[in-house]
């Protein structure tokens, strides 16, 4: 019986990276990478295309026993009721709403007031009333 291989995937805003490792030793067996498009709005299909390219560059997954995937945070993918993408995804680096967020923060008492109101919820466990 051959060695057991596992794959790790890191999908960030700039690229997707795949590493294939020996599950027993942790040794790197092979790896692949593919770029994501630049910008603050991206068609999610581009991420899938890059993932497939990275898998191919890493030699495929036919001999891989398990896979773990980590991905970027703070992206917004708008879907319709059937789960279909209806517009490009908005990424964390899209600052078009920064002024509106600042204005809302000021309207509701500023950052310091908001933090004072939030702290009790963060410090105390939730209590349920019957």
GROMACS .gro file of C-alpha atoms in nm:
model
  130
    1UNK     CA    1   0.000   0.000   0.000
    2UNK     CA    2   0.132   0.346  -0.094
    3UNK     CA    3   0.159   0.644   0.127
    4UNK     CA    4  -0.150   0.841   0.227
    5UNK     CA    5  -0.159   1.191   0.078
    6UNK     CA    6  -0.354   1.492   0.198
    7UNK     CA    7  -0.411   1.826   0.025
    8UNK     CA    8  -0.427   2.175   0.172
    9UNK     CA    9  -0.579   2.465  -0.023
   10UNK     CA   10  -0.538   2.835   0.056
   11UNK     CA   11  -0.758   3.061  -0.154
   12UNK     CA   12  -0.671   3.426  -0.094
   13UNK     CA   13  -0.757   3.745  -0.278
   14UNK     CA   14  -0.446   3.716  -0.497
   15UNK     CA   15  -0.415   3.346  -0.571
   16UNK     CA   16  -0.502   2.990  -0.479
   17UNK     CA   17  -0.228   2.759  -0.354
   18UNK     CA   18  -0.243   2.380  -0.324
   19UNK     CA   19   0.004   2.165  -0.133
   20UNK     CA   20   0.001   1.786  -0.133
   21UNK     CA   21   0.171   1.631   0.169
   22UNK     CA   22   0.244   1.287   0.306
   23UNK     CA   23  -0.010   1.239   0.588
   24UNK     CA   24   0.234   1.045   0.806
   25UNK     CA   25   0.551   1.252   0.768
   26UNK     CA   26   0.420   1.592   0.662
   27UNK     CA   27   0.670   1.594   0.375
   28UNK     CA   28   0.576   1.812   0.080
   29UNK     CA   29   0.510   1.586  -0.218
   30UNK     CA   30   0.403   1.847  -0.475
   31UNK     CA   31   0.230   2.184  -0.506
   32UNK     CA   32   0.052   2.413  -0.747
   33UNK     CA   33  -0.064   2.773  -0.768
   34UNK     CA   34  -0.286   2.989  -0.988
   35UNK     CA   35  -0.353   3.363  -0.980
   36UNK     CA   36  -0.686   3.528  -0.909
   37UNK     CA   37  -0.786   3.837  -1.106
   38UNK     CA   38  -0.696   4.178  -0.962
   39UNK     CA   39  -0.964   4.411  -0.835
   40UNK     CA   40  -1.224   4.469  -0.568
   41UNK     CA   41  -1.500   4.293  -0.764
   42UNK     CA   42  -1.446   3.942  -0.896
   43UNK     CA   43  -1.669   3.693  -1.073
   44UNK     CA   44  -1.666   3.387  -0.840
   45UNK     CA   45  -1.635   3.163  -1.148
   46UNK     CA   46  -1.278   3.299  -1.176
   47UNK     CA   47  -1.200   3.149  -0.836
   48UNK     CA   48  -1.323   2.807  -0.948
   49UNK     CA   49  -1.119   2.833  -1.266
   50UNK     CA   50  -0.806   2.919  -1.065
   51UNK     CA   51  -0.875   2.631  -0.824
   52UNK     CA   52  -0.893   2.383  -1.112
   53UNK     CA   53  -0.565   2.522  -1.255
   54UNK     CA   54  -0.395   2.494  -0.917
   55UNK     CA   55  -0.514   2.133  -0.877
   56UNK     CA   56  -0.374   2.053  -1.222
   57UNK     CA   57  -0.045   2.230  -1.142
   58UNK     CA   58  -0.021   2.019  -0.824
   59UNK     CA   59  -0.058   1.698  -1.023
   60UNK     CA   60  -0.426   1.638  -0.956
   61UNK     CA   61  -0.611   1.486  -0.664
   62UNK     CA   62  -0.672   1.128  -0.779
   63UNK     CA   63  -0.429   0.990  -0.519
   64UNK     CA   64  -0.531   1.227  -0.239
   65UNK     CA   65  -0.722   1.082   0.058
   66UNK     CA   66  -0.839   1.408   0.217
   67UNK     CA   67  -0.852   1.780   0.145
   68UNK     CA   68  -0.878   2.090   0.363
   69UNK     CA   69  -0.971   2.430   0.223
   70UNK     CA   70  -0.917   2.772   0.378
   71UNK     CA   71  -1.038   3.084   0.202
   72UNK     CA   72  -1.037   3.460   0.225
   73UNK     CA   73  -1.274   3.637   0.455
   74UNK     CA   74  -1.487   3.943   0.414
   75UNK     CA   75  -1.606   3.875   0.062
   76UNK     CA   76  -1.971   3.924  -0.032
   77UNK     CA   77  -2.124   3.692  -0.290
   78UNK     CA   78  -2.482   3.785  -0.383
   79UNK     CA   79  -2.700   3.486  -0.475
   80UNK     CA   80  -3.056   3.452  -0.597
   81UNK     CA   81  -3.312   3.218  -0.437
   82UNK     CA   82  -3.171   2.925  -0.639
   83UNK     CA   83  -2.812   2.986  -0.530
   84UNK     CA   84  -2.698   3.141  -0.858
   85UNK     CA   85  -2.446   3.426  -0.849
   86UNK     CA   86  -2.620   3.748  -0.954
   87UNK     CA   87  -2.325   3.990  -0.954
   88UNK     CA   88  -1.950   3.998  -0.904
   89UNK     CA   89  -1.831   3.934  -0.550
   90UNK     CA   90  -1.730   4.238  -0.349
   91UNK     CA   91  -1.399   4.194  -0.168
   92UNK     CA   92  -1.267   4.335   0.158
   93UNK     CA   93  -1.056   4.593  -0.026
   94UNK     CA   94  -1.362   4.766  -0.177
   95UNK     CA   95  -1.372   5.097   0.008
   96UNK     CA   96  -1.662   5.258  -0.178
   97UNK     CA   97  -1.884   5.241   0.132
   98UNK     CA   98  -1.624   5.383   0.376
   99UNK     CA   99  -1.771   5.734   0.376
  100UNK     CA  100  -2.127   5.606   0.424
  101UNK     CA  101  -2.009   5.383   0.713
  102UNK     CA  102  -1.835   5.677   0.876
  103UNK     CA  103  -2.147   5.892   0.841
  104UNK     CA  104  -2.366   5.620   0.996
  105UNK     CA  105  -2.121   5.578   1.282
  106UNK     CA  106  -2.132   5.953   1.351
  107UNK     CA  107  -2.513   5.960   1.323
  108UNK     CA  108  -2.541   5.693   1.592
  109UNK     CA  109  -2.304   5.856   1.841
  110UNK     CA  110  -1.959   5.779   1.707
  111UNK     CA  111  -1.724   5.488   1.750
  112UNK     CA  112  -1.666   5.540   2.123
  113UNK     CA  113  -2.038   5.527   2.205
  114UNK     CA  114  -2.085   5.218   1.988
  115UNK     CA  115  -1.795   5.043   2.163
  116UNK     CA  116  -1.937   5.126   2.510
  117UNK     CA  117  -2.272   4.979   2.408
  118UNK     CA  118  -2.115   4.665   2.260
  119UNK     CA  119  -1.876   4.581   2.547
  120UNK     CA  120  -2.144   4.450   2.790
  121UNK     CA  121  -2.259   4.202   2.525
  122UNK     CA  122  -1.905   4.081   2.469
  123UNK     CA  123  -1.817   4.045   2.838
  124UNK     CA  124  -2.130   3.875   2.971
  125UNK     CA  125  -2.274   3.540   2.866
  126UNK     CA  126  -2.610   3.539   2.695
  127UNK     CA  127  -2.900   3.501   2.931
  128UNK     CA  128  -3.224   3.344   2.819
  129UNK     CA  129  -3.553   3.432   2.979
  130UNK     CA  130  -3.834   3.181   2.990
   0.00000   0.00000   0.00000
